[in-house]
């Protein structure tokens, strides 16, 4: 790595600081330092292929999508090099280019690529041309479109506390600029970032523009710029953006964590990505300034998350309403949001918490997130993606090639190349082994230089051989994390626990013999004078565990989740009988066998057990139950074979399962509608019983954002039937959502080429939270059409449509 600090560093306003001056500015920082990913060469069979796929597929793919979708054109138009004022959809689309440049730069640090480096030079030149003379860089305003985007306001920063994302864009620019400089030694993007940061220093502050960022991340971008330039005004501005947050403006709200001063916040609320970026920024500023109030706040917030708001996959953000944390213990599975960006931010935050406190519990959460709720965000092929990461599906979830809001895609692109930077950390003569990854690393401790090599098939196998090589005998502490899952603690706190936990002993050998060690904050500490070739072997138990949720988590009642090592598992349709998993029940006492399948999903450890499956019968309340082999795969690998049923939480009581629907007229019909969305069509005849009209835990069909129009859905039967009754359960997510029960509805049957209204013998009811039943004179037909008149100011939707 060509270190920025090894040269003359650029500070704000064109001032140059010497290396010594920069280091003097940085005397106070995290007590523990991460070992940079550029010093860690991953060579295992799990992470190394994924990092290669990111470099070879995801980064080129995302750069091409930025070109095809007009994100690069935004900058060309702002620079006056492309005519017209057509821009992309969102005011933060500029950040997708910044994030891909950041990820590509990380990749260059690991593997030179002259062609990619040259292309980045071209992109950076385009970005620089779009920057205004005083440093302002925000293409949506600079273009001066005839119809400006409604989010950006009439002048700079006017809507920053709301939706303009001017400072959000700046934060990602700063992150990308530092990454690019450290990778290439070129100052081109760094100079652009510093010019922009200097503008922010001039504009914002006490007695100047006293506004907070609507979407946090500029705080961490500024602290990163501070670390490489030594310009303290950047750190001061990061702290200002945190301290100015709070009540007093029209935009102060829980959604953006601005309802209270940051030091008065002790619970995780609002938009989960904004929140965890802010907590990460608070950790950075606390480390650099010693602010204990920040530490108290984020310590309490962390406890709130792990005790009440964390999915077993490490995902955070329970609801799509505001992409937000839910209430305590509100952790629905089918409708879980668990955004990929939030998982990435959760890793950033927990990494900082560890660097502050040196406690393995933060790496426990980081590892759980990394292997499960984060890695699930990208396909095995590297070019299909998840935005939300639900824990159950009836087939409505499908990986996408791109999103209009592409933040999760570009975020994954920048994260994966930096993953090796979470393996090790150091403090004076303490060397922490945090993650168990086959690699070779070179680390400079106070006592001397250490080369460390890990050889392991983790996460499929628990054995890890750690070889220490030193040029001369060197005394230091090797601190090996003993994961909570290896000691029957799936996560810190009491939100989840393991069924039938028994005491475990983690054997550690040194040069083939048992070694005594002390435990400190979750680490096995071995102190000795190390010499070349010393080998530590740790063998973690890889038994399959059945994890239960605390009683207040109602969505997981009478269910367990399967865990093996750091991996969470799920049942998915392609591996199970009839491609159906929602109807499966497995006893808590069932034996589970782990079987590695090298040809499945790029090679995964599968779990197999005996369970039962229930199916409904027509005209009967009794169920048909059958015994079958049940197969589970790692959660991160699901949805790589097309849409299908999936569940993480497996019923051990039949009352918690959802029996396979009986074949009915509706379930055997072909569905069509005035809204074109095949996945929504599945909702109409899936025989899911909603809890109420706003139940979004499963599928529903809706016409949002249409309003006031006449819409329709249609069943084409598999045969000719005589029907005389129908019932509809409406979707209505009031008062906050956009759907309400319809103004009116009507049924038609097909006669030849014509649609004839049925002759109803009961009125057409329009009511919430119940089936709306109509009877009519019998008709013999091959199709029915449901016509819906939307209310004047809202859309409508349908949970279920039954025909009898």
Tab-separated table of C-alpha atoms in Angstrom, residues 306-613:
chain	number	residue	atom	x	y	z
A	306	UNK	CA	-28.809	-6.784	20.635
A	307	UNK	CA	-31.392	-7.269	23.383
A	308	UNK	CA	-34.521	-6.307	21.422
A	309	UNK	CA	-34.050	-5.477	17.722
A	310	UNK	CA	-31.536	-7.820	16.090
A	311	UNK	CA	-32.500	-10.591	13.690
A	312	UNK	CA	-30.803	-13.940	14.234
A	313	UNK	CA	-29.094	-13.373	10.847
A	314	UNK	CA	-27.530	-10.147	12.127
A	315	UNK	CA	-29.968	-8.079	10.061
A	316	UNK	CA	-31.453	-4.889	11.471
A	317	UNK	CA	-34.506	-2.882	10.471
A	318	UNK	CA	-37.783	-4.701	10.992
A	319	UNK	CA	-40.105	-2.695	8.801
A	320	UNK	CA	-40.252	-1.313	5.298
A	321	UNK	CA	-42.230	1.653	6.658
A	322	UNK	CA	-39.311	4.053	6.831
A	323	UNK	CA	-36.784	1.208	6.356
A	324	UNK	CA	-36.685	1.397	10.113
A	325	UNK	CA	-36.146	-0.289	13.435
A	326	UNK	CA	-39.411	-1.534	14.877
A	327	UNK	CA	-40.563	-1.573	18.458
A	328	UNK	CA	-38.841	-3.822	20.982
A	329	UNK	CA	-39.136	-7.488	19.906
A	330	UNK	CA	-40.900	-6.547	16.670
A	331	UNK	CA	-39.064	-8.953	14.366
A	332	UNK	CA	-41.419	-10.218	11.643
A	333	UNK	CA	-39.913	-12.721	9.237
A	334	UNK	CA	-41.847	-12.571	5.968
A	335	UNK	CA	-41.907	-8.770	5.935
A	336	UNK	CA	-38.468	-8.279	7.509
A	337	UNK	CA	-36.706	-5.375	5.823
A	338	UNK	CA	-33.159	-6.046	7.078
A	339	UNK	CA	-31.689	-3.887	4.318
A	340	UNK	CA	-28.304	-4.883	2.895
A	341	UNK	CA	-26.986	-1.354	3.544
A	342	UNK	CA	-28.060	-1.696	7.188
A	343	UNK	CA	-26.122	-4.971	7.519
A	344	UNK	CA	-23.012	-3.292	6.119
A	345	UNK	CA	-23.469	-0.354	8.477
A	346	UNK	CA	-23.955	-2.799	11.354
A	347	UNK	CA	-20.529	-4.286	10.582
A	348	UNK	CA	-18.971	-0.800	10.513
A	349	UNK	CA	-20.556	0.074	13.856
A	350	UNK	CA	-19.666	-3.151	15.656
A	351	UNK	CA	-16.114	-2.959	14.359
A	352	UNK	CA	-15.787	0.502	15.921
A	353	UNK	CA	-17.348	-0.685	19.182
A	354	UNK	CA	-14.709	-3.409	19.388
A	355	UNK	CA	-11.900	-0.927	18.684
A	356	UNK	CA	-13.215	1.177	21.568
A	357	UNK	CA	-13.786	-1.593	24.116
A	358	UNK	CA	-11.778	-4.639	23.039
A	359	UNK	CA	-14.665	-6.975	23.784
A	360	UNK	CA	-15.302	-10.044	21.608
A	361	UNK	CA	-19.088	-9.594	21.876
A	362	UNK	CA	-18.956	-6.888	19.205
A	363	UNK	CA	-17.098	-9.205	16.823
A	364	UNK	CA	-19.691	-11.885	17.600
A	365	UNK	CA	-22.373	-9.591	16.172
A	366	UNK	CA	-20.089	-8.523	13.308
A	367	UNK	CA	-19.363	-12.133	12.338
A	368	UNK	CA	-23.028	-13.139	12.513
A	369	UNK	CA	-23.958	-10.231	10.257
A	370	UNK	CA	-21.075	-10.834	7.872
A	371	UNK	CA	-21.765	-14.507	7.190
A	372	UNK	CA	-25.542	-14.219	7.069
A	373	UNK	CA	-27.548	-11.002	6.713
A	374	UNK	CA	-24.827	-9.168	4.771
A	375	UNK	CA	-23.567	-11.900	2.476
A	376	UNK	CA	-27.144	-12.756	1.515
A	377	UNK	CA	-27.321	-9.352	-0.210
A	378	UNK	CA	-25.384	-10.497	-3.301
A	379	UNK	CA	-25.903	-13.581	-5.456
A	380	UNK	CA	-23.284	-16.262	-5.906
A	381	UNK	CA	-22.854	-15.007	-9.469
A	382	UNK	CA	-22.093	-11.479	-8.237
A	383	UNK	CA	-24.621	-9.714	-10.463
A	384	UNK	CA	-27.977	-10.143	-8.710
A	385	UNK	CA	-28.914	-8.466	-5.470
A	386	UNK	CA	-31.265	-8.165	-2.523
A	387	UNK	CA	-32.314	-4.837	-1.042
A	388	UNK	CA	-34.327	-6.295	1.879
A	389	UNK	CA	-33.207	-9.654	3.301
A	390	UNK	CA	-36.338	-11.360	4.696
A	391	UNK	CA	-36.266	-14.455	6.878
A	392	UNK	CA	-39.239	-16.120	5.180
A	393	UNK	CA	-40.755	-16.109	1.723
A	394	UNK	CA	-43.654	-17.630	-0.140
A	395	UNK	CA	-41.879	-17.047	-3.440
A	396	UNK	CA	-42.415	-13.314	-3.728
A	397	UNK	CA	-38.765	-12.433	-3.188
A	398	UNK	CA	-36.486	-12.428	-6.209
A	399	UNK	CA	-32.945	-11.143	-6.592
A	400	UNK	CA	-32.792	-8.145	-8.909
A	401	UNK	CA	-30.298	-7.137	-11.570
A	402	UNK	CA	-30.555	-3.490	-10.499
A	403	UNK	CA	-32.650	-1.113	-8.425
A	404	UNK	CA	-33.660	2.456	-9.200
A	405	UNK	CA	-32.328	3.151	-5.710
A	406	UNK	CA	-29.081	1.212	-6.108
A	407	UNK	CA	-27.468	2.044	-2.764
A	408	UNK	CA	-27.270	-1.581	-1.597
A	409	UNK	CA	-25.590	-2.740	-4.802
A	410	UNK	CA	-22.859	-0.113	-4.783
A	411	UNK	CA	-22.441	-0.511	-1.022
A	412	UNK	CA	-21.802	-4.250	-1.394
A	413	UNK	CA	-19.360	-3.459	-4.187
A	414	UNK	CA	-17.262	-1.286	-1.879
A	415	UNK	CA	-17.555	-3.506	1.188
A	416	UNK	CA	-16.409	-6.947	0.027
A	417	UNK	CA	-12.843	-5.985	-0.986
A	418	UNK	CA	-12.317	-4.520	2.498
A	419	UNK	CA	-13.509	-7.653	4.331
A	420	UNK	CA	-9.936	-8.829	5.147
A	421	UNK	CA	-9.549	-5.698	7.269
A	422	UNK	CA	-11.785	-7.221	9.956
A	423	UNK	CA	-9.664	-10.347	10.536
A	424	UNK	CA	-6.989	-8.919	12.858
A	425	UNK	CA	-6.435	-6.001	15.207
A	426	UNK	CA	-3.577	-4.851	17.407
A	427	UNK	CA	-2.812	-2.777	20.482
A	428	UNK	CA	0.809	-2.313	21.517
A	429	UNK	CA	1.887	-5.957	21.926
A	430	UNK	CA	-1.571	-7.495	21.785
A	431	UNK	CA	-2.460	-9.264	18.537
A	432	UNK	CA	-6.178	-10.043	18.163
A	433	UNK	CA	-7.431	-12.861	15.929
A	434	UNK	CA	-11.050	-11.846	15.345
A	435	UNK	CA	-12.151	-13.844	12.311
A	436	UNK	CA	-11.103	-17.295	11.227
A	437	UNK	CA	-10.112	-17.024	7.591
A	438	UNK	CA	-7.371	-18.736	5.606
A	439	UNK	CA	-4.845	-15.974	5.051
A	440	UNK	CA	-1.344	-14.646	5.487
A	441	UNK	CA	-0.757	-11.290	7.199
A	442	UNK	CA	2.154	-9.091	8.115
A	443	UNK	CA	1.691	-7.073	11.300
A	444	UNK	CA	3.994	-4.595	13.040
A	445	UNK	CA	3.708	-4.779	16.836
A	446	UNK	CA	5.730	-2.672	19.254
A	447	UNK	CA	7.922	-5.664	20.005
A	448	UNK	CA	8.593	-6.396	16.357
A	449	UNK	CA	7.209	-7.566	13.059
A	450	UNK	CA	5.009	-10.661	13.052
A	451	UNK	CA	3.862	-12.791	10.158
A	452	UNK	CA	0.730	-14.784	10.931
A	453	UNK	CA	-0.790	-17.528	8.787
A	454	UNK	CA	-4.216	-19.114	9.268
A	455	UNK	CA	-5.070	-22.420	7.618
A	456	UNK	CA	-8.708	-23.415	7.975
A	457	UNK	CA	-11.813	-24.616	6.167
A	458	UNK	CA	-13.951	-22.374	8.351
A	459	UNK	CA	-16.921	-21.884	8.367
A	460	UNK	CA	-17.534	-25.514	7.317
A	461	UNK	CA	-14.911	-26.893	9.705
A	462	UNK	CA	-14.001	-25.559	13.144
A	463	UNK	CA	-10.283	-26.388	13.097
A	464	UNK	CA	-7.931	-23.424	12.637
A	465	UNK	CA	-4.150	-23.692	12.495
A	466	UNK	CA	-2.456	-20.396	13.336
A	467	UNK	CA	1.261	-20.235	12.549
A	468	UNK	CA	3.407	-17.452	13.975
A	469	UNK	CA	6.610	-16.410	12.254
A	470	UNK	CA	8.990	-13.855	13.720
A	471	UNK	CA	12.496	-12.879	12.620
A	472	UNK	CA	13.673	-13.249	16.210
A	473	UNK	CA	12.036	-14.403	19.456
A	474	UNK	CA	9.340	-11.824	20.212
A	475	UNK	CA	7.147	-11.494	23.295
A	476	UNK	CA	3.531	-10.550	22.767
A	477	UNK	CA	-0.028	-11.612	23.618
A	478	UNK	CA	-1.939	-13.637	21.074
A	479	UNK	CA	-5.642	-13.068	21.669
A	480	UNK	CA	-7.874	-15.594	19.912
A	481	UNK	CA	-11.591	-14.833	19.956
A	482	UNK	CA	-13.735	-17.620	21.356
A	483	UNK	CA	-17.024	-17.016	19.495
A	484	UNK	CA	-20.171	-16.791	21.576
A	485	UNK	CA	-21.796	-19.435	19.371
A	486	UNK	CA	-19.047	-21.868	20.430
A	487	UNK	CA	-20.060	-21.336	24.066
A	488	UNK	CA	-23.813	-21.704	23.516
A	489	UNK	CA	-24.473	-17.963	23.175
A	490	UNK	CA	-25.806	-17.241	19.668
A	491	UNK	CA	-25.658	-13.490	20.293
A	492	UNK	CA	-24.812	-11.306	23.280
A	493	UNK	CA	-27.778	-10.616	25.510
A	494	UNK	CA	-30.930	-12.678	25.985
A	495	UNK	CA	-32.792	-12.220	22.705
A	496	UNK	CA	-31.818	-15.686	21.445
A	497	UNK	CA	-30.659	-18.810	23.240
A	498	UNK	CA	-29.793	-22.388	22.364
A	499	UNK	CA	-32.043	-25.296	23.199
A	500	UNK	CA	-30.419	-27.874	25.462
A	501	UNK	CA	-27.162	-25.979	25.989
A	502	UNK	CA	-24.340	-27.906	27.622
A	503	UNK	CA	-20.986	-26.703	28.885
A	504	UNK	CA	-18.210	-26.768	26.289
A	505	UNK	CA	-14.457	-26.733	26.457
A	506	UNK	CA	-12.487	-25.220	23.592
A	507	UNK	CA	-9.181	-27.101	23.294
A	508	UNK	CA	-6.179	-25.044	22.195
A	509	UNK	CA	-2.854	-26.667	21.337
A	510	UNK	CA	0.537	-24.986	21.093
A	511	UNK	CA	3.067	-26.928	19.047
A	512	UNK	CA	0.956	-30.054	19.489
A	513	UNK	CA	0.461	-29.818	23.249
A	514	UNK	CA	-2.417	-28.382	25.297
A	515	UNK	CA	-1.676	-24.833	26.370
A	516	UNK	CA	-3.084	-22.953	29.302
A	517	UNK	CA	-4.706	-19.640	28.562
A	518	UNK	CA	-6.627	-16.950	30.360
A	519	UNK	CA	-9.944	-15.520	29.188
A	520	UNK	CA	-10.300	-11.773	28.811
A	521	UNK	CA	-13.426	-10.195	27.318
A	522	UNK	CA	-14.137	-13.255	25.188
A	523	UNK	CA	-10.522	-13.834	24.074
A	524	UNK	CA	-8.224	-16.736	24.868
A	525	UNK	CA	-4.987	-14.956	25.737
A	526	UNK	CA	-1.671	-16.751	25.250
A	527	UNK	CA	1.383	-14.823	26.438
A	528	UNK	CA	4.794	-16.079	25.474
A	529	UNK	CA	7.960	-15.268	23.618
A	530	UNK	CA	7.080	-16.435	20.147
A	531	UNK	CA	9.541	-17.852	17.650
A	532	UNK	CA	9.361	-18.760	13.991
A	533	UNK	CA	7.099	-21.724	13.283
A	534	UNK	CA	5.119	-21.689	16.534
A	535	UNK	CA	1.726	-23.210	15.764
A	536	UNK	CA	-1.509	-22.683	17.669
A	537	UNK	CA	-4.407	-25.012	16.844
A	538	UNK	CA	-7.901	-24.198	17.993
A	539	UNK	CA	-10.769	-26.549	17.244
A	540	UNK	CA	-14.231	-25.077	17.600
A	541	UNK	CA	-17.144	-27.488	18.043
A	542	UNK	CA	-19.340	-27.509	14.958
A	543	UNK	CA	-22.421	-29.194	16.347
A	544	UNK	CA	-25.735	-28.100	14.904
A	545	UNK	CA	-27.622	-25.943	17.409
A	546	UNK	CA	-31.341	-25.263	17.582
A	547	UNK	CA	-31.769	-21.612	18.502
A	548	UNK	CA	-34.907	-20.309	20.200
A	549	UNK	CA	-36.112	-16.724	20.487
A	550	UNK	CA	-37.115	-14.959	23.690
A	551	UNK	CA	-40.834	-15.215	24.507
A	552	UNK	CA	-41.656	-11.579	23.553
A	553	UNK	CA	-40.669	-12.309	19.919
A	554	UNK	CA	-44.137	-13.502	18.945
A	555	UNK	CA	-43.210	-14.194	15.315
A	556	UNK	CA	-40.827	-16.982	16.372
A	557	UNK	CA	-43.141	-18.708	18.844
A	558	UNK	CA	-42.946	-22.533	18.663
A	559	UNK	CA	-40.132	-22.359	16.114
A	560	UNK	CA	-36.381	-22.870	16.140
A	561	UNK	CA	-33.596	-21.711	13.848
A	562	UNK	CA	-30.673	-23.916	12.841
A	563	UNK	CA	-27.139	-22.712	13.534
A	564	UNK	CA	-23.836	-24.383	12.741
A	565	UNK	CA	-20.759	-22.385	13.595
A	566	UNK	CA	-21.322	-18.786	12.469
A	567	UNK	CA	-23.854	-19.894	9.854
A	568	UNK	CA	-27.607	-19.618	10.078
A	569	UNK	CA	-29.605	-22.023	7.929
A	570	UNK	CA	-32.926	-21.929	6.118
A	571	UNK	CA	-35.277	-24.323	4.382
A	572	UNK	CA	-35.713	-23.513	0.700
A	573	UNK	CA	-38.140	-24.946	-1.830
A	574	UNK	CA	-35.708	-26.536	-4.332
A	575	UNK	CA	-34.257	-28.802	-1.642
A	576	UNK	CA	-37.540	-30.064	-0.219
A	577	UNK	CA	-40.554	-32.102	-1.307
A	578	UNK	CA	-43.057	-30.318	-3.565
A	579	UNK	CA	-40.852	-27.179	-3.374
A	580	UNK	CA	-42.843	-26.314	-0.245
A	581	UNK	CA	-41.364	-25.452	3.166
A	582	UNK	CA	-43.951	-23.360	5.015
A	583	UNK	CA	-45.805	-26.579	5.899
A	584	UNK	CA	-42.803	-28.385	7.420
A	585	UNK	CA	-42.593	-29.321	11.111
A	586	UNK	CA	-39.423	-30.687	12.728
A	587	UNK	CA	-39.344	-31.909	16.329
A	588	UNK	CA	-36.905	-30.149	18.658
A	589	UNK	CA	-35.426	-33.548	19.484
A	590	UNK	CA	-34.782	-34.478	15.840
A	591	UNK	CA	-31.237	-35.472	14.932
A	592	UNK	CA	-29.585	-33.233	12.349
A	593	UNK	CA	-26.797	-34.420	10.058
A	594	UNK	CA	-24.315	-32.089	8.377
A	595	UNK	CA	-23.404	-33.102	4.815
A	596	UNK	CA	-21.063	-31.084	2.600
A	597	UNK	CA	-22.251	-30.880	-0.993
A	598	UNK	CA	-19.461	-29.508	-3.218
A	599	UNK	CA	-21.650	-29.292	-6.324
A	600	UNK	CA	-24.468	-27.352	-4.651
A	601	UNK	CA	-24.443	-23.526	-4.545
A	602	UNK	CA	-20.669	-23.330	-5.119
A	603	UNK	CA	-20.133	-25.828	-2.300
A	604	UNK	CA	-22.081	-25.642	0.951
A	605	UNK	CA	-22.598	-27.628	4.115
A	606	UNK	CA	-26.214	-28.785	4.162
A	607	UNK	CA	-28.214	-30.017	7.133
A	608	UNK	CA	-30.608	-32.947	6.887
A	609	UNK	CA	-33.230	-34.182	9.332
A	610	UNK	CA	-36.561	-35.996	9.418
A	611	UNK	CA	-39.685	-33.872	9.596
A	612	UNK	CA	-43.318	-33.903	8.620
A	613	UNK	CA	-45.387	-31.876	6.204
